[in-house]
Structure formats: structure tokens, C-alpha cells
PDB file of C-alpha atoms (C1' of nucleotides) in Angstrom:
ATOM      1  CA  MET Y 152     -12.887   5.943  -0.418  1.00 62.00           C
ATOM      2  CA  PRO Y 153     -10.013   6.520  -2.998  1.00 88.00           C
ATOM      3  CA  GLU Y 154      -9.453   3.583  -4.557  1.00 93.00           C
ATOM      4  CA  LEU Y 155      -9.355   2.329  -8.273  1.00 95.00           C
ATOM      5  CA  PRO Y 156     -13.110   3.242  -9.177  1.00 95.00           C
ATOM      6  CA  GLU Y 157     -13.588   6.162  -7.149  1.00 95.00           C
ATOM      7  CA  VAL Y 158     -10.527   7.752  -9.106  1.00 96.00           C
ATOM      8  CA  GLU Y 159     -12.399   6.740 -12.583  1.00 96.00           C
ATOM      9  CA  THR Y 160     -15.144   8.555 -10.962  1.00 96.00           C
ATOM     10  CA  TYR Y 161     -13.393  11.705 -10.287  1.00 96.00           C
ATOM     11  CA  ARG Y 162     -11.601  11.163 -13.286  1.00 97.00           C
ATOM     12  CA  ARG Y 163     -14.552  11.687 -15.259  1.00 96.00           C
ATOM     13  CA  PHE Y 164     -16.501  13.921 -13.286  1.00 96.00           C
ATOM     14  CA  ILE Y 165     -13.106  16.440 -13.595  1.00 97.00           C
ATOM     15  CA  ASP Y 166     -12.993  15.226 -17.642  1.00 97.00           C
ATOM     16  CA  GLU Y 167     -16.832  16.469 -17.756  1.00 96.00           C
ATOM     17  CA  LEU Y 168     -16.186  19.747 -16.061  1.00 97.00           C
ATOM     18  CA  ALA Y 169     -12.457  21.277 -16.441  1.00 97.00           C
ATOM     19  CA  LEU Y 170     -11.129  20.217 -19.801  1.00 98.00           C
ATOM     20  CA  HIS Y 171     -10.053  22.902 -22.434  1.00 98.00           C
ATOM     21  CA  VAL Y 172     -11.087  25.792 -19.797  1.00 98.00           C
ATOM     22  CA  PRO Y 173      -8.476  27.987 -19.004  1.00 98.00           C
ATOM     23  CA  ILE Y 174      -7.560  27.831 -15.129  1.00 98.00           C
ATOM     24  CA  GLY Y 175      -7.815  31.647 -14.168  1.00 98.00           C
ATOM     25  CA  ALA Y 176      -6.160  30.824 -10.124  1.00 98.00           C
ATOM     26  CA  VAL Y 177      -4.850  28.783  -8.147  1.00 97.00           C
ATOM     27  CA  GLN Y 178      -6.128  28.373  -4.035  1.00 96.00           C
ATOM     28  CA  VAL Y 179      -3.801  26.160  -1.785  1.00 96.00           C
ATOM     29  CA  LEU Y 180      -5.223  26.541   1.272  1.00 95.00           C
ATOM     30  CA  ASP Y 181      -3.209  24.126   3.337  1.00 94.00           C
ATOM     31  CA  ALA Y 182      -0.079  24.092   1.690  1.00 94.00           C
ATOM     32  CA  HIS Y 183       0.756  19.952   3.347  1.00 93.00           C
ATOM     33  CA  VAL Y 184      -0.646  18.147   0.221  1.00 95.00           C
ATOM     34  CA  LEU Y 185       1.698  19.642  -2.391  1.00 96.00           C
ATOM     35  CA  THR Y 186       4.772  17.930  -3.481  1.00 95.00           C
ATOM     36  CA  VAL Y 187       5.634  20.973  -5.288  1.00 95.00           C
ATOM     37  CA  PRO Y 188       6.111  24.407  -3.931  1.00 95.00           C
ATOM     38  CA  GLU Y 189       3.094  26.504  -4.143  1.00 96.00           C
ATOM     39  CA  THR Y 190       4.625  29.124  -6.444  1.00 96.00           C
ATOM     40  CA  VAL Y 191       5.735  26.359  -8.997  1.00 96.00           C
ATOM     41  CA  LEU Y 192       2.461  25.137  -8.836  1.00 97.00           C
ATOM     42  CA  ARG Y 193       0.234  28.625  -9.757  1.00 97.00           C
ATOM     43  CA  THR Y 194       2.831  29.133 -12.270  1.00 97.00           C
ATOM     44  CA  SER Y 195       2.436  25.721 -13.775  1.00 97.00           C
ATOM     45  CA  LEU Y 196      -1.187  26.049 -13.791  1.00 98.00           C
ATOM     46  CA  VAL Y 197      -2.416  29.277 -14.184  1.00 98.00           C
ATOM     47  CA  GLY Y 198      -3.666  30.528 -17.821  1.00 98.00           C
ATOM     48  CA  HIS Y 199      -2.894  27.160 -18.792  1.00 98.00           C
ATOM     49  CA  HIS Y 200      -5.683  24.359 -19.170  1.00 98.00           C
ATOM     50  CA  PHE Y 201      -5.770  20.336 -19.436  1.00 98.00           C
ATOM     51  CA  THR Y 202      -5.866  18.803 -22.344  1.00 98.00           C
ATOM     52  CA  GLY Y 203      -6.814  15.416 -21.192  1.00 98.00           C
ATOM     53  CA  SER Y 204      -6.507  13.386 -18.314  1.00 97.00           C
ATOM     54  CA  ARG Y 205      -4.996   9.429 -17.305  1.00 97.00           C
ATOM     55  CA  ARG Y 206      -5.774   7.216 -14.644  1.00 97.00           C
ATOM     56  CA  ILE Y 207      -3.047   4.288 -13.677  1.00 96.00           C
ATOM     57  CA  GLY Y 208      -3.986   2.481 -10.633  1.00 96.00           C
ATOM     58  CA  LYS Y 209      -5.147   5.174  -8.099  1.00 96.00           C
ATOM     59  CA  ASN Y 210      -3.127   7.765  -9.306  1.00 96.00           C
ATOM     60  CA  LEU Y 211      -5.060  10.687 -11.707  1.00 97.00           C
ATOM     61  CA  PHE Y 212      -2.821  13.022 -14.316  1.00 97.00           C
ATOM     62  CA  LEU Y 213      -4.482  16.077 -15.501  1.00 98.00           C
ATOM     63  CA  LEU Y 214      -2.957  16.580 -18.795  1.00 98.00           C
ATOM     64  CA  LEU Y 215      -1.375  20.364 -19.177  1.00 98.00           C
ATOM     65  CA  ASN Y 216      -1.615  22.388 -22.664  1.00 98.00           C
ATOM     66  CA  ASP Y 217       1.939  23.298 -21.887  1.00 94.00           C
ATOM     67  CA  PRO Y 218       4.656  22.346 -21.646  1.00 95.00           C
ATOM     68  CA  PRO Y 219       3.739  19.039 -23.652  1.00 95.00           C
ATOM     69  CA  GLY Y 220       3.611  15.849 -21.396  1.00 95.00           C
ATOM     70  CA  ALA Y 221       3.149  17.715 -18.407  1.00 97.00           C
ATOM     71  CA  ALA Y 222       0.087  17.156 -15.958  1.00 97.00           C
ATOM     72  CA  LEU Y 223      -1.020  17.615 -12.810  1.00 97.00           C
ATOM     73  CA  THR Y 224      -0.745  14.951 -10.493  1.00 97.00           C
ATOM     74  CA  LEU Y 225      -3.381  13.952  -7.624  1.00 97.00           C
ATOM     75  CA  HIS Y 226      -2.950  11.427  -5.046  1.00 96.00           C
ATOM     76  CA  PHE Y 227      -6.657  10.745  -3.089  1.00 95.00           C
ATOM     77  CA  GLY Y 228      -4.516   9.674   0.361  1.00 95.00           C
ATOM     78  CA  MET Y 229      -7.075   7.574   2.747  1.00 92.00           C
ATOM     79  CA  THR Y 230      -9.775  10.362   2.144  1.00 93.00           C
ATOM     80  CA  GLY Y 231      -9.799  12.375  -0.693  1.00 95.00           C
ATOM     81  CA  ASP Y 232     -12.651  13.568  -2.403  1.00 95.00           C
ATOM     82  CA  VAL Y 233     -13.209  16.109  -5.746  1.00 96.00           C
ATOM     83  CA  ALA Y 234     -16.146  18.545  -5.943  1.00 96.00           C
ATOM     84  CA  ALA Y 235     -16.977  21.232  -7.916  1.00 97.00           C
ATOM     85  CA  TYR Y 236     -18.954  24.806  -6.555  1.00 96.00           C
ATOM     86  CA  ARG Y 237     -19.385  28.273  -7.562  1.00 96.00           C
ATOM     87  CA  ASP Y 238     -18.681  30.322  -4.562  1.00 92.00           C
ATOM     88  CA  ASP Y 239     -16.605  30.982  -1.588  1.00 90.00           C
ATOM     89  CA  HIS Y 240     -19.303  30.291   0.500  1.00 90.00           C
ATOM     90  CA  ASP Y 241     -20.383  26.970  -0.885  1.00 93.00           C
ATOM     91  CA  ARG Y 242     -16.986  25.214  -0.772  1.00 94.00           C
ATOM     92  CA  PRO Y 243     -16.711  22.320   1.467  1.00 94.00           C
ATOM     93  CA  ARG Y 244     -15.213  21.358   4.176  1.00 92.00           C
ATOM     94  CA  PHE Y 245     -11.703  20.580   3.892  1.00 94.00           C
ATOM     95  CA  VAL Y 246     -10.560  21.561   0.415  1.00 96.00           C
ATOM     96  CA  ARG Y 247      -7.290  21.702   0.389  1.00 96.00           C
ATOM     97  CA  VAL Y 248      -6.734  22.853  -3.118  1.00 97.00           C
ATOM     98  CA  GLU Y 249      -8.489  24.753  -5.180  1.00 97.00           C
ATOM     99  CA  LEU Y 250      -8.325  25.630  -9.138  1.00 97.00           C
ATOM    100  CA  VAL Y 251     -11.035  28.773 -10.168  1.00 97.00           C
ATOM    101  CA  LEU Y 252     -11.230  28.121 -13.766  1.00 98.00           C
ATOM    102  CA  ALA Y 253     -12.490  30.903 -16.274  1.00 97.00           C
ATOM    103  CA  ASP Y 254     -15.753  30.140 -16.670  1.00 96.00           C
ATOM    104  CA  GLY Y 255     -16.554  30.574 -12.183  1.00 97.00           C
ATOM    105  CA  LEU Y 256     -16.443  27.024 -11.624  1.00 97.00           C
ATOM    106  CA  ARG Y 257     -14.387  25.855  -8.999  1.00 97.00           C
ATOM    107  CA  ILE Y 258     -12.477  22.264  -8.727  1.00 97.00           C
ATOM    108  CA  GLY Y 259     -11.784  21.404  -5.101  1.00 96.00           C
ATOM    109  CA  PHE Y 260      -9.275  18.788  -3.985  1.00 96.00           C
ATOM    110  CA  ILE Y 261     -10.890  17.734  -0.814  1.00 96.00           C
ATOM    111  CA  ASP Y 262      -9.239  15.879   1.968  1.00 95.00           C
ATOM    112  CA  PRO Y 263      -9.925  15.762   5.468  1.00 93.00           C
ATOM    113  CA  ARG Y 264      -6.784  13.845   6.283  1.00 91.00           C
ATOM    114  CA  LYS Y 265      -4.526  15.087   4.294  1.00 93.00           C
ATOM    115  CA  PHE Y 266      -2.818  11.709   3.032  1.00 93.00           C
ATOM    116  CA  GLY Y 267      -3.705  12.941  -0.421  1.00 95.00           C
ATOM    117  CA  ARG Y 268      -0.946  14.431  -2.368  1.00 96.00           C
ATOM    118  CA  VAL Y 269      -1.154  17.235  -5.486  1.00 96.00           C
ATOM    119  CA  GLY Y 270       2.233  17.722  -7.583  1.00 96.00           C
ATOM    120  CA  LEU Y 271       3.230  18.243 -10.838  1.00 97.00           C
ATOM    121  CA  THR Y 272       5.160  16.048 -13.483  1.00 96.00           C
ATOM    122  CA  ALA Y 273       7.154  16.338 -16.551  1.00 96.00           C
ATOM    123  CA  ASP Y 274       6.746  13.053 -17.614  1.00 94.00           C
ATOM    124  CA  ILE Y 275       3.754  10.620 -16.792  1.00 96.00           C
ATOM    125  CA  THR Y 276       6.251   7.526 -17.743  1.00 95.00           C
ATOM    126  CA  GLY Y 277       8.905   8.825 -15.786  1.00 93.00           C
ATOM    127  CA  PHE Y 278       6.774   9.528 -12.492  1.00 94.00           C
ATOM    128  CA  LEU Y 279       5.262   5.962 -12.607  1.00 95.00           C
ATOM    129  CA  GLU Y 280       8.434   4.382 -13.090  1.00 92.00           C
ATOM    130  CA  ALA Y 281      10.379   6.225 -10.234  1.00 91.00           C
ATOM    131  CA  LYS Y 282       7.278   5.056  -7.982  1.00 93.00           C
ATOM    132  CA  LYS Y 283       7.456   1.612  -9.032  1.00 93.00           C
ATOM    133  CA  ILE Y 284       3.402   1.896 -10.463  1.00 95.00           C
ATOM    134  CA  GLY Y 285       2.524  -1.470 -12.044  1.00 95.00           C
ATOM    135  CA  PRO Y 286       0.276  -2.123 -14.550  1.00 96.00           C
ATOM    136  CA  ASP Y 287      -3.239  -1.222 -13.835  1.00 96.00           C
ATOM    137  CA  ALA Y 288      -5.411  -3.714 -12.662  1.00 97.00           C
ATOM    138  CA  LEU Y 289      -8.420  -1.956 -14.802  1.00 96.00           C
ATOM    139  CA  ASP Y 290      -7.121  -1.897 -18.235  1.00 96.00           C
ATOM    140  CA  ASP Y 291      -3.820  -3.200 -18.323  1.00 95.00           C
ATOM    141  CA  LEU Y 292      -3.379  -6.415 -16.002  1.00 96.00           C
ATOM    142  CA  SER Y 293      -3.048  -9.254 -17.650  1.00 96.00           C
ATOM    143  CA  LEU Y 294      -3.462 -12.902 -16.953  1.00 96.00           C
ATOM    144  CA  ALA Y 295       0.537 -13.438 -18.003  1.00 96.00           C
ATOM    145  CA  HIS Y 296       1.708 -10.426 -15.975  1.00 96.00           C
ATOM    146  CA  LEU Y 297      -0.456 -11.570 -12.930  1.00 96.00           C
ATOM    147  CA  THR Y 298       1.025 -15.395 -13.497  1.00 96.00           C
ATOM    148  CA  ALA Y 299       4.690 -14.149 -13.285  1.00 95.00           C
ATOM    149  CA  ALA Y 300       4.055 -11.726 -10.554  1.00 95.00           C
ATOM    150  CA  LEU Y 301       2.823 -13.797  -8.254  1.00 95.00           C
ATOM    151  CA  GLY Y 302       5.062 -16.607  -8.882  1.00 94.00           C
ATOM    152  CA  ARG Y 303       7.853 -14.161  -8.321  1.00 92.00           C
ATOM    153  CA  ARG Y 304       6.702 -13.666  -4.827  1.00 91.00           C
ATOM    154  CA  LYS Y 305       6.037 -16.980  -4.133  1.00 86.00           C
ATOM    155  CA  ASN Y 306       5.902 -16.531   0.233  1.00 90.00           C
ATOM    156  CA  ALA Y 307       4.504 -13.320   0.245  1.00 93.00           C
ATOM    157  CA  LEU Y 308       0.833 -13.572   1.140  1.00 94.00           C
ATOM    158  CA  LEU Y 309      -2.005 -13.119  -1.612  1.00 96.00           C
ATOM    159  CA  LYS Y 310      -3.759 -10.040   0.309  1.00 95.00           C
ATOM    160  CA  SER Y 311      -0.579  -8.116   1.011  1.00 95.00           C
ATOM    161  CA  ALA Y 312       0.721  -9.017  -2.786  1.00 96.00           C
ATOM    162  CA  LEU Y 313      -2.475  -7.597  -3.951  1.00 96.00           C
ATOM    163  CA  LEU Y 314      -2.282  -4.877  -1.764  1.00 96.00           C
ATOM    164  CA  ASP Y 315       1.236  -4.179  -3.523  1.00 95.00           C
ATOM    165  CA  GLN Y 316       1.448  -1.362  -5.912  1.00 95.00           C
ATOM    166  CA  ARG Y 317       4.300  -2.643  -7.869  1.00 95.00           C
ATOM    167  CA  LEU Y 318       2.344  -6.326  -8.977  1.00 96.00           C
ATOM    168  CA  THR Y 319      -0.669  -3.889  -9.643  1.00 96.00           C
ATOM    169  CA  ALA Y 320      -1.985  -0.807  -9.528  1.00 96.00           C
ATOM    170  CA  GLY Y 321      -5.252   0.574  -8.154  1.00 95.00           C
ATOM    171  CA  LEU Y 322      -6.156  -2.287  -5.398  1.00 96.00           C
ATOM    172  CA  GLY Y 323      -7.130  -1.432  -1.854  1.00 95.00           C
ATOM    173  CA  ASN Y 324      -8.561  -2.909   0.937  1.00 94.00           C
ATOM    174  CA  TRP Y 325     -11.727  -3.263   0.477  1.00 92.00           C
ATOM    175  CA  ILE Y 326     -11.321  -4.124  -3.227  1.00 94.00           C
ATOM    176  CA  VAL Y 327      -8.844  -6.863  -2.136  1.00 96.00           C
ATOM    177  CA  ASP Y 328     -11.068  -8.251  -0.075  1.00 95.00           C
ATOM    178  CA  GLU Y 329     -14.015  -8.153  -2.297  1.00 95.00           C
ATOM    179  CA  VAL Y 330     -11.726  -9.664  -4.985  1.00 96.00           C
ATOM    180  CA  LEU Y 331     -10.558 -12.977  -2.457  1.00 96.00           C
ATOM    181  CA  PHE Y 332     -14.312 -13.655  -1.962  1.00 96.00           C
ATOM    182  CA  GLN Y 333     -15.441 -13.806  -5.365  1.00 96.00           C
ATOM    183  CA  ALA Y 334     -12.287 -16.103  -6.528  1.00 97.00           C
ATOM    184  CA  ARG Y 335     -12.999 -18.060  -3.362  1.00 96.00           C
ATOM    185  CA  LEU Y 336      -9.148 -17.358  -2.230  1.00 96.00           C
ATOM    186  CA  HIS Y 337      -8.777 -16.975   0.945  1.00 95.00           C
ATOM    187  CA  PRO Y 338      -6.078 -13.772   1.780  1.00 95.00           C
ATOM    188  CA  ALA Y 339      -3.453 -15.200   3.282  1.00 94.00           C
ATOM    189  CA  ARG Y 340      -2.506 -17.989   1.328  1.00 95.00           C
ATOM    190  CA  ARG Y 341       0.723 -17.859  -0.310  1.00 94.00           C
ATOM    191  CA  CYS Y 342       1.182 -16.615  -3.764  1.00 95.00           C
ATOM    192  CA  GLY Y 343       3.606 -19.481  -4.848  1.00 93.00           C
ATOM    193  CA  GLU Y 344       1.290 -22.088  -3.813  1.00 92.00           C
ATOM    194  CA  LEU Y 345      -1.755 -20.805  -6.422  1.00 95.00           C
ATOM    195  CA  THR Y 346      -2.811 -23.413  -8.773  1.00 95.00           C
ATOM    196  CA  THR Y 347      -3.184 -22.249 -12.351  1.00 96.00           C
ATOM    197  CA  ALA Y 348      -7.206 -22.187 -11.962  1.00 96.00           C
ATOM    198  CA  GLU Y 349      -6.794 -20.449  -9.309  1.00 96.00           C
ATOM    199  CA  ILE Y 350      -4.957 -17.990 -10.908  1.00 96.00           C
ATOM    200  CA  THR Y 351      -7.399 -17.843 -13.472  1.00 96.00           C
ATOM    201  CA  ARG Y 352     -10.095 -17.068 -11.415  1.00 97.00           C
ATOM    202  CA  LEU Y 353      -7.976 -14.483  -9.254  1.00 97.00           C
ATOM    203  CA  HIS Y 354      -8.006 -12.574 -12.577  1.00 97.00           C
ATOM    204  CA  ALA Y 355     -11.274 -12.728 -13.746  1.00 97.00           C
ATOM    205  CA  ALA Y 356     -12.320 -11.408 -10.183  1.00 97.00           C
ATOM    206  CA  VAL Y 357     -10.213  -8.348 -10.857  1.00 97.00           C
ATOM    207  CA  GLY Y 358     -12.135  -7.666 -13.790  1.00 97.00           C
ATOM    208  CA  LEU Y 359     -15.559  -8.398 -12.183  1.00 97.00           C
ATOM    209  CA  VAL Y 360     -15.055  -6.518  -9.437  1.00 96.00           C
ATOM    210  CA  LEU Y 361     -13.226  -3.499 -10.716  1.00 96.00           C
ATOM    211  CA  ARG Y 362     -16.165  -3.286 -13.921  1.00 97.00           C
ATOM    212  CA  THR Y 363     -18.607  -3.437 -11.296  1.00 96.00           C
ATOM    213  CA  ALA Y 364     -17.526  -0.591  -9.112  1.00 95.00           C
ATOM    214  CA  VAL Y 365     -16.580   1.972 -12.117  1.00 96.00           C
ATOM    215  CA  ALA Y 366     -20.016   0.892 -13.470  1.00 95.00           C
ATOM    216  CA  ALA Y 367     -21.849   2.030 -10.217  1.00 93.00           C
ATOM    217  CA  GLU Y 368     -19.301   4.928  -9.955  1.00 92.00           C
ATOM    218  CA  ALA Y 369     -18.193   3.556  -6.912  1.00 90.00           C
ATOM    219  CA  ARG Y 370     -21.451   3.656  -4.761  1.00 89.00           C
ATOM    220  CA  TYR Y 371     -21.064   0.919  -2.413  1.00 85.00           C
ATOM    221  CA  ARG Y 372     -24.979   0.311  -1.736  1.00 86.00           C
ATOM    222  CA  ASP Y 373     -25.507   0.162  -5.789  1.00 90.00           C
ATOM    223  CA  PHE Y 374     -23.280  -2.851  -5.765  1.00 92.00           C
ATOM    224  CA  PRO Y 375     -24.846  -6.438  -5.991  1.00 92.00           C
ATOM    225  CA  VAL Y 376     -26.568  -8.034  -3.090  1.00 90.00           C
ATOM    226  CA  ASP Y 377     -23.703 -11.017  -3.570  1.00 92.00           C
ATOM    227  CA  PHE Y 378     -21.147  -8.709  -3.022  1.00 94.00           C
ATOM    228  CA  LEU Y 379     -19.049  -8.910   0.283  1.00 93.00           C
ATOM    229  CA  ILE Y 380     -18.748  -5.187   0.362  1.00 91.00           C
ATOM    230  CA  HIS Y 381     -22.171  -5.003   2.014  1.00 88.00           C
ATOM    231  CA  ALA Y 382     -20.480  -6.781   5.119  1.00 84.00           C
ATOM    232  CA  ARG Y 383     -18.265  -4.207   6.034  1.00 76.00           C
ATOM    233  CA  GLU Y 384     -18.620  -1.410   8.449  1.00 59.00           C
ATOM    234  CA  TRP Y 385     -20.172   1.052   6.071  1.00 54.00           C
ATOM    235  CA  GLU Y 386     -23.012   0.075   6.190  1.00 49.00           C
ATOM    236  CA  ASP Y 387     -25.941   1.426   3.246  1.00 53.00           C
ATOM    237  CA  ALA Y 388     -26.578  -2.674   2.035  1.00 52.00           C
ATOM    238  CA  PRO Y 389     -29.205  -2.954  -0.239  1.00 56.00           C
ATOM    239  CA  ALA Y 390     -32.708  -4.797   0.657  1.00 55.00           C
ATOM    240  CA  GLY Y 391     -31.591  -8.670   1.240  1.00 55.00           C
ATOM    241  CA  ALA Y 392     -28.398  -8.036   1.728  1.00 59.00           C
ATOM    242  CA  SER Y 393     -26.617  -9.471   5.187  1.00 62.00           C
ATOM    243  CA  THR Y 394     -24.227  -7.291   6.927  1.00 70.00           C
ATOM    244  CA  THR Y 395     -22.776 -10.077   8.720  1.00 83.00           C
ATOM    245  CA  HIS Y 396     -22.932 -13.004   7.244  1.00 88.00           C
ATOM    246  CA  CYS Y 397     -21.585 -14.386   3.717  1.00 92.00           C
ATOM    247  CA  PRO Y 398     -24.163 -13.925   0.658  1.00 91.00           C
ATOM    248  CA  ARG Y 399     -23.681 -17.347  -0.218  1.00 92.00           C
ATOM    249  CA  HIS Y 400     -24.020 -19.021   2.958  1.00 91.00           C
ATOM    250  CA  PRO Y 401     -26.653 -17.183   4.924  1.00 88.00           C
ATOM    251  CA  LYS Y 402     -25.596 -18.762   8.235  1.00 90.00           C
ATOM    252  CA  THR Y 403     -21.915 -18.673   8.001  1.00 92.00           C
ATOM    253  CA  GLU Y 404     -20.761 -15.317   9.800  1.00 90.00           C
ATOM    254  CA  ILE Y 405     -18.030 -13.397   7.828  1.00 92.00           C
ATOM    255  CA  GLN Y 406     -14.404 -13.537   9.560  1.00 90.00           C
ATOM    256  CA  LYS Y 407     -12.555 -10.131  10.943  1.00 90.00           C
ATOM    257  CA  HIS Y 408      -8.837 -10.720  11.249  1.00 91.00           C
ATOM    258  CA  TYR Y 409      -5.639  -8.775  10.469  1.00 92.00           C
ATOM    259  CA  VAL Y 410      -3.823 -10.081   7.782  1.00 93.00           C
ATOM    260  CA  GLY Y 411      -0.677  -8.523   6.601  1.00 91.00           C
ATOM    261  CA  GLY Y 412      -1.858  -5.694   9.099  1.00 90.00           C
ATOM    262  CA  ARG Y 413      -4.858  -4.511   7.365  1.00 93.00           C
ATOM    263  CA  ALA Y 414      -8.243  -5.340   8.656  1.00 91.00           C
ATOM    264  CA  THR Y 415      -9.547  -8.483   6.243  1.00 93.00           C
ATOM    265  CA  TYR Y 416     -12.846  -9.981   5.393  1.00 93.00           C
ATOM    266  CA  TRP Y 417     -13.910 -13.280   4.033  1.00 94.00           C
ATOM    267  CA  CYS Y 418     -16.277 -16.269   4.438  1.00 94.00           C
ATOM    268  CA  ALA Y 419     -14.556 -19.195   5.665  1.00 93.00           C
ATOM    269  CA  ARG Y 420     -16.641 -21.498   4.111  1.00 95.00           C
ATOM    270  CA  CYS Y 421     -16.487 -20.108   0.197  1.00 95.00           C
ATOM    271  CA  GLN Y 422     -12.398 -18.916   1.359  1.00 96.00           C
ATOM    272  CA  PRO Y 423     -10.988 -22.249   2.998  1.00 94.00           C
ATOM    273  CA  ALA Y 424      -7.855 -21.540   5.169  1.00 92.00           C
ATOM    274  CA  PRO Y 425      -4.237 -22.664   3.842  1.00 90.00           C
ATOM    275  CA  VAL Y 426      -3.127 -25.973   6.255  1.00 85.00           C
ATOM    276  CA  GLY Y 427      -1.538 -24.278   9.485  1.00 80.00           C
ATOM    277  CA  TRP Y 428      -3.296 -20.910   9.505  1.00 80.00           C
ATOM    278  CA  VAL Y 429      -4.389 -19.664  12.760  1.00 76.00           C
ATOM    279  CA  ALA Y 430      -5.873 -16.353  13.512  1.00 70.00           C
ATOM    280  CA  GLU Y 431      -4.307 -13.851  15.493  1.00 58.00           C
ATOM    281  CA  GLU Y 432      -6.395 -12.962  18.812  1.00 46.00           C
ATOM    282  CA  GLY Y 433      -8.015  -9.376  18.446  1.00 43.00           C
ATOM    283  CA  MET Y 434     -10.374  -8.050  16.360  1.00 45.00           C
TER     284      MET Y 434
ATOM    285  C1'  DG X 235     -10.396  10.004  26.229  1.00 57.00           C
ATOM    286  C1'  DT X 236      -9.299   6.052  23.108  1.00 57.00           C
ATOM    287  C1'  DC X 237      -9.529   3.985  18.915  1.00 57.00           C
ATOM    288  C1'  DG X 238      -9.738   2.807  14.048  1.00 57.00           C
ATOM    289  C1'  DA X 239      -9.171   4.158   9.673  1.00 57.00           C
ATOM    290  C1'  DT X 240     -10.136   2.956   2.446  1.00 57.00           C
ATOM    291  C1'  DG X 241      -2.886   4.665   1.868  1.00 57.00           C
ATOM    292  C1'  DT X 242       1.680   5.092   1.229  1.00 57.00           C
ATOM    293  C1'  DT X 243       6.811   5.035   2.960  1.00 57.00           C
ATOM    294  C1'  DA X 244      10.453   3.955   5.598  1.00 57.00           C
ATOM    295  C1'  DG X 245      12.971   1.089   9.091  1.00 57.00           C
ATOM    296  C1'  DC X 246      14.054  -2.745  11.452  1.00 57.00           C
ATOM    297  C1'  DA X 247      14.480  -7.901  11.708  1.00 57.00           C
ATOM    298  C1'  DC X 248      14.672 -13.089   9.862  1.00 57.00           C
TER     299       DC X 248
ATOM    300  C1'  DT I1416      17.117 -10.008  -1.621  1.00 57.00           C
ATOM    301  C1'  DG I1417      12.547 -11.235   0.001  1.00 57.00           C
ATOM    302  C1'  DT I1418       9.076 -10.626   3.569  1.00 57.00           C
ATOM    303  C1'  DG I1419       6.509  -9.399   7.633  1.00 57.00           C
ATOM    304  C1'  DC I1420       5.576  -6.236  10.722  1.00 57.00           C
ATOM    305  C1'  DT I1421       5.347  -1.782  13.431  1.00 57.00           C
ATOM    306  C1'  DA I1422       5.359   2.725  13.092  1.00 57.00           C
ATOM    307  C1'  DA I1423       4.719   7.324  10.965  1.00 57.00           C
ATOM    308  C1'  DC I1424       2.044  10.969   8.562  1.00 57.00           C
ATOM    309  C1'  DA I1425      -2.567  13.978   9.966  1.00 57.00           C
ATOM    310  C1'  DT I1426      -6.974  13.739  11.580  1.00 57.00           C
ATOM    311  C1'  DC I1427     -11.728  13.049  12.084  1.00 57.00           C
ATOM    312  C1'  DG I1428     -15.484  10.657  13.510  1.00 57.00           C
ATOM    313  C1'  DA I1429     -17.539   6.916  16.291  1.00 57.00           C
TER     314       DA I1429
END
DNA sequence: GTCGATGTTAGCAC
DNA sequence: TGTGCTAACATCGA
């Protein structure tokens, strides 16, 4: 479930285990996830070590000691994960790339559906520019930027704009729904018609949701009971949370429709629909 | 066998 | 140029 909070959690996990430990070997179990040739990956990593890490949106960079500025790049796609283990027989299913550290610990890049990517960059700034990645939603999203960016996308659906990594990086499908619920804004609002007060609410909600999720290390079951996430399918809700009803309106069922082509959940009372909006059939 | 899925990107229509 | 929509990617698991 790798959106920003998961990637931040992976970053901290890898930081604790792998920084400054020489890399002894690289095992590629499925080259499909690589964006560089396997031989290049191996020669760039073996005998080197990581000196630090950075996360921008859903992209994770593990900085190499040499050459300066170079980094291993990780993107976790839809199903990526990280694990640490010591032996072949402890290797989880779906490990695609494995780093064997000099102390014997192995770091596995897990990805059942292989939408994730492992690569290298000589220059993180250039990498971000090439991919047009916007400011990080947790660390670097100012109200001024959000206001200007939404103003520029005046006809776009609010949900679609927030999912666009060029506008701000790190928000994924469930987080956008949660942010919109907390900000009490309908996902099909048009960006250009938001008021200053609404954008201010939205900005605060982005911070609230991301800080909460990172503090809980992205474990959904630990999120506050008044979070919409408990109404999504991966049920594991804390006691008192309703699966299908609004946390603030126990009698109101959560809506589920496609908005901008993505499964979207919201409360029709908290998040009033824009004039003229009609749900399409089928959910 | 069918369906949907947390992400990204390309191509097409308006 | 901006935007929405769809398909594709590869695969799992319900």
C-alpha cells in the first residue's frame, strides 16, 4: 500500500538497518523491476554503502558514498514493500531484488505485481525534474503553492489534481479520499471554484492526514476512529469505527463511486456535491 | 473463470 | 494547452 506514509516508514526502516554497512552482493530475482541493467546496478552497489536517504513523495533515494550525489532509486508501485532477513529460507515471497550487506543482513525489495521500480540516478534533482515531481506533500507543500497550483488547474476535478504527482508528490488514492473527508470537500469539485477558506482547510487536512499516518507508521488500524479509512474495504477497524457509515454521521452511509476513474469514498453530508454533479452507475 | 486493485504513463478525443 | 477517459503494465487474491 505504498503511498507517502508507507514509503516514509520504509525509509526509516532501511535507515536503521543499512546505513554505512558495505553492500556485499546484489541478487536480482526478477529483472523486470529494474530500470538499469543488472550489471550496472551490481557494479554501482557492491563494495559501496549508503550514507543517507531522502524521500520525495513516493520516491525513495538511498544515497551512495560514491560517486557523490548518486543514489539508488526505489518506487514501490502498487504493491511494493521492504523486508529484512538473514537466510535464503527466510526470504519472503515476491522479493525481486535483494541487497546482501556485509554484516549478513539482507534487505529485500518485495513487489508481487511488479509495478515497482529499482534504479539508479547520478543526480536526484535531475531525476525529480525529469519526472516532473512536485513538492513533497508532507515536508514541502505550502499553502501558497497549493493555492496557485489549484488556481492553474481550474477545470480539473479536485481529486484528480491531488493525485497528480506534479502538483504535489505523495498523495495516493486512499489519502486523497481521507484528506477530502477531513477537509469536508467533495472529490468532484472543480479546482478553480474553491474558496480561499476551502483551500486553507484542504492544506490543513493534507498535513493532518499525513502526519497522523506517518506517526502510526502507516498502520491503518491505528488511525483515529473518525478517519474515513475505516470505511474502506481493508477492514481491520478499531472498536467503535463503522465500516460503511460516516464517523461523524452514524446514520449516513459512505458513498462509493468512480471519480476521475478511481474508486472514491466520501460522506454525502460532510462533503456536499457540486451543483450538477451526478454519480455514474456501477458501484 | 471473473473482477478489482493502493501507481504511472501513453494515447486519444474534445 | 488542459483535461478526462481508457488501456496497458503483471499479478494476486477474493
